Amino acid sequence: MEAYVLDAVRTPRGRGKAGKGALSGVHPQELLAQTLEALAGRTGIDRAEVDDVVVGCVSQVGEQGANVARNAVLAAGWPVEVTGVSLNRFCGSGLQALNFAAMGVASGAQSLVVAGGVESMSRLALGADGGGQDGGNLRLRSRHFQVPQGISADLIATLEGISRDEVDAFALESQRKAAAARSACRFSRSLFPVRDPETGATLLEKDEHPRPETTAEGLAGLTPSFAAFGASSPLGPDGETYDEIARRPYPQVERIHHVHTAGNSSGIVDGAAAVLLASEEYVRTHGAKPRARIRAMATAGAEPVIMLTAPTPASRKALRAAGMEVGDIDLWEINEAFAVVPLKTIRDLGIDAERVNVNGGAIALGHPLGATGATLFGTALDELERRGLGTALVTLCIGGGQGIATILERV
């Protein structure tokens, strides 16, 4: 049984600053509702035939609490019979939503499912749910003390010998690629304009975060974001610092070299994305024309202090499931949570760097946590079609030491 992809849409990504980003005045339910409507309008589906709406969202509190998926279905004016469920696999949430939807339609249990994600980071800042990385469980903390992700990223760079110059160069290239893609309208197929829910006025038509004016000199002048944090103690002035805690499992590290800055880490943004998946039977009986199929999917765990290395084992696991090799993948989307993540994944898997994030990534475009996986999936599909290529692999690192990967194939 197959899981077919009928279409994918996304909002532009707005700057995640309260009162300043173009989307900061839009309730996250409304942002997702407009995404659902854009997908339904483009595909012409009967909304009543949708079996479920599966949505990734990380900060499920306040406006994004109370099952944002179900409330967005209602806000969109869809039939009340259409259900919705929200999930949290941190940065992998949007792709996990898609994978769960693919499982449903491939199994034959469901016929038509919408998957996607939403995050309004201007309205609900990172960590707004108050759980931290470990939910405040001191017993767990005594076993696995999960340091802030930026320190984990700097730890990876230290262990791998990846320099500040290298992460800055990667960031500059992300900005260059994103600028070229926007100029050539390569994102146009998936994008739709977000409108004011009350007036209908257009609020945002293109991604707001990229900074095409970025220079190597400007990046080099930025202060490392996590050096002072790493030198602080989570347990008080007499306790170990975050850097010391991070070094416990890696005694070969004398000190952590802090190389990540605001310029070579992912941008904080608002956004939503949605993908429509259908079963073989639905495609056959409705005469639908799928754009792609899901070839394989996987998750993998890794050591939780270093935290961000699992895209490598997750990708390997997905490739094995598909009976493929690294060289069989035409395009890779490796989420740029921090520059070191794609750099290490490229190194570990021996990927041709020219195939990776060809239109830039989250450093330039931003990372709306719960929506990013679904956004990257649509970006990969659009670019496969534009280039006339066949396969892509989408992968993201995930808090707590996890990774997720999905392989799609054009049909």
Coordinates of C-alpha atoms in Angstrom, one line a residue:
M1 CA 0.0 0.0 0.0
E2 CA 1.2 3.5 -0.9
A3 CA 0.9 6.9 0.8
Y4 CA 0.6 9.5 -1.9
V5 CA 1.2 13.2 -1.6
L6 CA -1.4 15.3 -3.5
D7 CA -0.2 18.8 -2.6
A8 CA 1.6 21.0 -0.1
V9 CA 1.3 24.6 0.9
R10 CA 2.8 26.9 3.5
T11 CA 2.6 30.4 4.8
P12 CA 5.5 32.9 4.3
R13 CA 7.6 32.9 7.5
G14 CA 7.2 36.1 9.5
R15 CA 9.7 37.5 11.9
G16 CA 9.0 36.1 15.3
K17 CA 9.0 39.3 17.2
A18 CA 6.0 40.4 19.2
G19 CA 4.4 43.4 17.6
K20 CA 7.0 43.6 14.8
G21 CA 6.7 40.6 12.6
A22 CA 4.0 40.8 9.9
L23 CA 2.2 37.7 11.3
S24 CA 2.5 38.6 15.0
G25 CA -1.0 39.9 15.1
V26 CA -2.5 36.6 13.8
H27 CA -3.7 34.0 16.3
P28 CA -2.0 30.7 15.6
Q29 CA -5.3 28.9 15.1
E30 CA -6.2 31.4 12.4
L31 CA -2.7 31.0 10.8
L32 CA -3.2 27.3 10.6
A33 CA -6.9 27.7 9.5
Q34 CA -5.8 29.8 6.5
T35 CA -3.2 27.1 5.6
L36 CA -5.9 24.4 5.7
E37 CA -8.2 26.5 3.5
A38 CA -5.3 27.2 1.0
L39 CA -4.7 23.5 0.7
A40 CA -8.3 22.6 0.3
G41 CA -8.8 25.4 -2.3
R42 CA -5.9 24.4 -4.4
T43 CA -6.7 20.7 -4.4
G44 CA -10.5 21.0 -4.7
I45 CA -11.1 18.3 -2.1
D46 CA -14.4 17.7 -0.4
R47 CA -13.4 18.8 3.1
A48 CA -15.9 16.4 4.6
E49 CA -13.9 13.5 3.2
V50 CA -10.8 14.4 5.3
D51 CA -10.4 11.6 7.9
D52 CA -8.1 13.6 10.2
V53 CA -5.9 16.7 10.5
V54 CA -2.6 15.9 12.2
V55 CA -0.6 18.9 13.3
G56 CA 2.8 19.4 14.9
C57 CA 3.2 22.2 17.5
V58 CA 5.9 22.5 20.1
S59 CA 4.7 25.2 22.5
Q60 CA 1.3 23.7 23.2
V61 CA 0.2 26.3 25.8
G62 CA -2.1 29.4 25.8
E63 CA -3.2 30.2 22.2
Q64 CA -1.5 27.0 20.9
G65 CA -2.9 24.8 23.7
A66 CA -6.4 23.2 23.8
N67 CA -5.6 21.1 20.7
V68 CA -4.7 23.7 18.1
A69 CA -5.4 21.3 15.3
R70 CA -9.0 20.8 16.1
N71 CA -9.6 24.5 16.8
A72 CA -8.0 25.4 13.5
V73 CA -10.3 23.0 11.7
L74 CA -13.3 24.8 13.3
A75 CA -11.8 28.2 12.7
A76 CA -11.4 27.3 9.0
G77 CA -15.1 26.6 8.8
W78 CA -14.6 22.9 7.9
P79 CA -17.3 20.4 8.7
V80 CA -17.5 19.7 12.5
E81 CA -17.1 16.0 11.7
V82 CA -13.5 16.5 10.6
T83 CA -11.2 15.7 13.5
G84 CA -7.8 17.2 14.5
V85 CA -4.9 16.1 16.7
S86 CA -1.8 18.0 17.9
L87 CA 1.6 16.4 18.6
N88 CA 5.0 17.4 19.9
R89 CA 8.2 15.9 18.8
F90 CA 10.1 19.2 19.2
C91 CA 11.6 20.4 16.0
G92 CA 10.6 17.2 14.2
S93 CA 6.9 17.7 14.9
G94 CA 5.8 18.8 11.4
L95 CA 7.5 15.9 9.7
Q96 CA 6.3 13.5 12.4
A97 CA 2.7 14.7 11.7
L98 CA 3.3 13.9 8.0
N99 CA 4.7 10.5 8.8
F100 CA 1.8 9.6 11.0
A101 CA -0.6 10.6 8.3
A102 CA 1.4 8.5 5.8
M103 CA 1.1 5.5 8.1
G104 CA -2.7 6.0 8.3
V105 CA -3.3 6.1 4.6
A106 CA -0.7 3.5 3.7
S107 CA -2.3 1.0 6.1
G108 CA -5.7 1.5 4.6
A109 CA -7.1 2.7 7.9
Q110 CA -7.6 6.2 6.4
S111 CA -8.2 7.6 2.9
L112 CA -7.4 11.3 3.1
V113 CA -5.4 13.0 5.8
V114 CA -4.0 16.5 6.2
A115 CA -0.6 16.8 8.0
G116 CA 1.3 19.8 8.9
G117 CA 2.4 22.2 11.7
V118 CA 2.1 25.6 13.1
E119 CA 4.2 27.8 15.5
S120 CA 3.7 31.4 16.3
M121 CA 7.0 32.3 18.0
S122 CA 6.2 36.0 18.3
R123 CA 3.2 35.2 20.4
L124 CA 4.6 32.2 22.3
A125 CA 8.3 32.3 22.8
L126 CA 10.6 29.3 22.8
G127 CA 10.0 27.5 26.1
A128 CA 6.6 29.1 26.7
D129 CA 5.2 25.8 27.9
G130 CA 7.6 26.0 31.0
G131 CA 8.7 22.4 30.7
G132 CA 12.3 23.2 29.8
Q133 CA 14.2 20.3 28.1
D134 CA 13.3 17.7 30.7
G135 CA 10.1 18.8 32.3
G136 CA 11.8 19.6 35.6
N137 CA 12.3 16.0 36.5
L138 CA 15.3 16.0 38.9
R139 CA 15.5 12.2 38.9
L140 CA 15.8 12.2 35.1
R141 CA 18.3 15.1 35.4
S142 CA 20.6 13.1 37.6
R143 CA 20.7 10.5 34.8
H144 CA 20.7 12.7 31.7
F145 CA 21.2 16.4 32.2
Q146 CA 20.1 17.9 28.9
V147 CA 21.9 21.2 28.4
P148 CA 20.5 24.0 26.2
Q149 CA 20.7 23.1 22.5
G150 CA 23.1 25.9 21.6
I151 CA 25.7 24.4 24.0
S152 CA 25.1 21.0 22.4
A153 CA 25.7 22.6 19.0
D154 CA 28.9 24.1 20.2
L155 CA 30.0 20.8 21.7
I156 CA 29.5 19.1 18.4
A157 CA 31.6 21.8 16.7
T158 CA 34.4 21.3 19.3
L159 CA 34.4 17.5 18.9
E160 CA 34.3 17.7 15.1
G161 CA 36.9 20.5 14.9
I162 CA 34.5 22.7 13.0
S163 CA 35.6 26.3 13.2
R164 CA 33.8 29.6 13.6
D165 CA 34.9 30.4 10.0
E166 CA 33.2 27.2 8.7
V167 CA 29.9 27.7 10.4
D168 CA 29.9 31.4 9.3
A169 CA 30.7 30.4 5.7
F170 CA 27.8 27.9 5.8
A171 CA 25.4 30.6 7.1
L172 CA 26.5 33.1 4.4
E173 CA 25.8 30.5 1.8
S174 CA 22.3 29.8 3.3
Q175 CA 21.5 33.5 2.9
R176 CA 22.9 33.6 -0.7
K177 CA 20.9 30.5 -1.7
A178 CA 17.7 31.8 -0.1
A179 CA 18.1 35.2 -1.8
A180 CA 18.6 33.5 -5.2
A181 CA 15.6 31.3 -4.6
R182 CA 13.3 34.2 -3.7
S183 CA 14.5 36.2 -6.7
A184 CA 13.7 33.3 -9.0
C185 CA 10.3 32.7 -7.3
R186 CA 11.2 29.1 -6.5
F187 CA 9.0 29.1 -3.4
S188 CA 5.9 30.4 -5.3
R189 CA 4.2 27.1 -5.8
S190 CA 3.8 26.3 -2.2
L191 CA 3.4 29.9 -0.8
F192 CA 0.1 31.6 -0.3
P193 CA -0.5 35.1 1.2
V194 CA -1.6 35.4 4.8
R195 CA -4.5 37.8 5.3
D196 CA -5.9 39.7 8.2
P197 CA -8.7 37.4 9.5
E198 CA -10.9 40.5 10.1
T199 CA -10.3 42.8 7.2
G200 CA -8.9 40.4 4.5
A201 CA -6.0 42.7 3.9
T202 CA -2.8 41.0 2.8
L203 CA -0.3 40.8 5.7
L204 CA 2.6 38.9 4.2
E205 CA 3.3 37.4 0.8
K206 CA 7.0 36.3 1.1
D207 CA 9.4 35.2 3.7
E208 CA 10.3 38.0 6.0
H209 CA 13.4 36.7 7.8
P210 CA 16.1 36.5 5.1
R211 CA 18.9 39.0 5.1
P212 CA 20.4 39.1 1.7
E213 CA 22.7 41.9 2.7
T214 CA 24.6 39.6 5.1
T215 CA 28.4 39.7 4.7
A216 CA 31.2 37.5 6.0
E217 CA 32.5 40.5 7.9
G218 CA 29.1 41.1 9.5
L219 CA 28.9 37.4 10.6
A220 CA 32.4 37.4 12.0
G221 CA 31.6 40.4 14.2
L222 CA 28.7 38.7 16.0
T223 CA 29.2 37.6 19.6
P224 CA 28.8 33.8 20.3
S225 CA 25.3 33.3 21.7
F226 CA 26.0 30.6 24.2
A227 CA 29.4 31.4 25.7
A228 CA 28.1 33.4 28.7
F229 CA 25.3 30.9 29.2
G230 CA 27.7 28.0 29.1
A231 CA 29.8 29.6 31.9
S232 CA 26.7 30.0 34.1
S233 CA 25.4 27.4 36.5
P234 CA 21.9 26.0 36.4
L235 CA 22.2 25.0 40.1
G236 CA 23.5 28.2 41.6
P237 CA 26.9 29.9 42.0
D238 CA 28.6 26.8 43.6
G239 CA 27.3 24.3 41.1
E240 CA 28.8 23.0 37.8
T241 CA 28.4 25.3 34.8
Y242 CA 26.4 24.2 31.7
D243 CA 29.7 23.7 29.8
E244 CA 31.1 21.5 32.6
I245 CA 27.9 19.4 32.6
A246 CA 28.0 19.1 28.8
R247 CA 31.6 17.9 29.0
R248 CA 30.9 15.0 31.5
P249 CA 30.2 12.4 28.8
Y250 CA 33.1 13.8 26.7
P251 CA 36.1 14.0 29.0
Q252 CA 38.4 14.4 25.9
V253 CA 37.0 18.0 25.6
E254 CA 39.1 20.4 27.7
R255 CA 36.8 23.3 26.9
I256 CA 33.9 24.0 24.6
H257 CA 34.6 26.4 21.7
H258 CA 31.5 28.5 21.3
V259 CA 31.1 29.2 17.6
H260 CA 27.3 29.7 17.1
T261 CA 25.8 33.1 16.9
A262 CA 22.5 34.7 15.9
G263 CA 23.9 34.7 12.4
N264 CA 24.7 31.0 12.0
S265 CA 21.7 29.6 13.9
S266 CA 18.1 29.2 12.8
G267 CA 15.8 32.3 12.8
I268 CA 12.8 32.7 15.2
V269 CA 9.7 33.0 13.0
D270 CA 6.0 32.5 12.7
G271 CA 4.6 30.1 10.2
A272 CA 2.4 27.1 9.2
A273 CA 2.4 24.4 6.6
A274 CA 0.1 21.6 5.4
V275 CA 0.4 18.5 3.2
L276 CA -2.4 16.4 1.8
L277 CA -1.9 12.7 1.8
A278 CA -4.1 10.0 0.2
S279 CA -4.4 6.3 0.0
E280 CA -4.1 4.2 -3.2
E281 CA -7.8 3.6 -3.2
Y282 CA -8.6 7.3 -2.8
V283 CA -6.3 8.2 -5.7
R284 CA -7.9 5.5 -7.9
T285 CA -11.5 6.2 -7.1
H286 CA -11.2 10.0 -7.3
G287 CA -8.9 10.2 -10.3
A288 CA -6.5 12.2 -8.2
K289 CA -3.0 13.0 -9.6
P290 CA -0.4 12.6 -6.9
R291 CA 2.8 14.6 -7.0
A292 CA 4.8 12.1 -4.9
R293 CA 4.8 9.1 -2.7
I294 CA 6.4 8.4 0.7
R295 CA 9.2 6.0 0.1
A296 CA 10.4 5.5 3.7
M297 CA 10.4 7.1 7.1
A298 CA 12.4 6.7 10.3
T299 CA 13.3 8.1 13.7
A300 CA 16.4 7.5 15.7
G301 CA 17.7 8.3 19.1
A302 CA 21.2 9.5 20.1
E303 CA 23.1 10.6 23.2
P304 CA 20.9 13.3 24.8
V305 CA 23.6 15.7 26.0
I306 CA 25.1 16.2 22.5
M307 CA 21.4 16.0 21.4
L308 CA 21.6 17.1 17.8
T309 CA 23.5 14.3 16.0
A310 CA 20.6 11.9 15.2
P311 CA 19.8 13.1 11.7
T312 CA 22.7 10.8 10.6
P313 CA 21.2 7.5 12.1
A314 CA 17.7 8.5 11.2
S315 CA 18.7 9.1 7.6
R316 CA 20.6 5.8 7.5
K317 CA 17.6 4.0 8.9
A318 CA 15.3 5.5 6.3
L319 CA 17.7 4.7 3.5
R320 CA 17.9 1.1 4.6
A321 CA 14.1 0.8 4.7
A322 CA 13.9 2.2 1.2
G323 CA 16.7 -0.1 -0.1
M324 CA 18.7 3.0 -1.1
E325 CA 22.1 4.5 -0.7
V326 CA 23.2 8.1 0.0
G327 CA 24.0 8.6 -3.6
D328 CA 20.5 7.6 -4.7
I329 CA 19.1 10.8 -3.1
D330 CA 18.9 13.7 -5.5
L331 CA 18.2 16.5 -3.0
W332 CA 18.6 16.7 0.8
E333 CA 16.8 19.1 3.2
I334 CA 18.7 19.0 6.5
N335 CA 17.2 21.5 8.9
E336 CA 19.6 24.3 9.8
A337 CA 18.8 24.5 13.5
F338 CA 22.5 25.4 13.9
A339 CA 25.0 25.4 11.1
V340 CA 27.0 22.5 12.6
V341 CA 24.0 20.2 12.2
P342 CA 24.0 20.0 8.4
L343 CA 27.8 20.2 8.3
K344 CA 28.2 17.2 10.5
T345 CA 25.4 15.2 8.7
I346 CA 27.1 15.9 5.4
R347 CA 30.4 14.8 6.8
D348 CA 29.0 11.6 8.5
L349 CA 27.0 10.4 5.4
G350 CA 29.4 11.6 2.7
I351 CA 26.7 13.7 1.0
D352 CA 27.5 15.8 -2.0
A353 CA 27.1 19.3 -0.4
E354 CA 25.8 20.6 -3.7
R355 CA 22.6 18.6 -3.1
V356 CA 21.9 20.0 0.4
N357 CA 19.5 22.8 1.1
V358 CA 19.8 24.2 -2.4
N359 CA 17.4 27.0 -1.7
G360 CA 18.8 27.9 1.7
G361 CA 17.5 26.8 5.0
A362 CA 16.4 27.9 8.5
I363 CA 19.4 30.1 9.1
A364 CA 18.2 32.4 6.3
L365 CA 14.5 31.6 6.2
G366 CA 13.7 30.8 9.8
H367 CA 12.5 27.8 11.8
P368 CA 8.9 27.9 13.0
L369 CA 9.4 24.9 15.2
G370 CA 6.2 22.8 14.8
A371 CA 5.8 23.7 11.1
T372 CA 9.4 23.3 9.8
G373 CA 9.3 19.6 8.9
A374 CA 6.2 20.0 6.7
T375 CA 7.6 23.2 5.2
L376 CA 10.9 21.5 4.2
F377 CA 8.9 18.6 2.7
G378 CA 7.0 21.0 0.4
T379 CA 10.2 22.8 -0.5
A380 CA 11.9 19.6 -1.4
L381 CA 9.0 18.5 -3.6
D382 CA 8.8 21.8 -5.4
E383 CA 12.5 21.7 -6.1
L384 CA 12.4 18.1 -7.4
E385 CA 9.8 19.1 -9.9
R386 CA 11.6 22.2 -10.9
R387 CA 14.8 20.3 -11.6
G388 CA 13.1 17.2 -13.0
L389 CA 14.6 15.0 -10.3
G390 CA 13.2 12.0 -8.5
T391 CA 14.0 11.6 -4.8
A392 CA 14.6 13.8 -1.7
L393 CA 15.3 13.1 1.9
V394 CA 14.1 15.5 4.6
T395 CA 15.7 15.3 8.1
L396 CA 15.7 17.3 11.3
C397 CA 17.5 17.1 14.6
I398 CA 15.3 17.0 17.6
G399 CA 15.6 18.0 21.3
G400 CA 16.5 15.3 23.7
G401 CA 18.7 13.4 21.3
Q402 CA 16.4 12.4 18.4
G403 CA 16.3 12.6 14.7
I404 CA 13.7 12.1 12.0
A405 CA 13.9 11.4 8.3
T406 CA 11.5 11.0 5.4
I407 CA 12.2 10.0 1.8
L408 CA 9.9 11.2 -0.9
E409 CA 9.8 10.1 -4.5
R410 CA 8.1 11.9 -7.4
V411 CA 5.4 10.1 -9.3

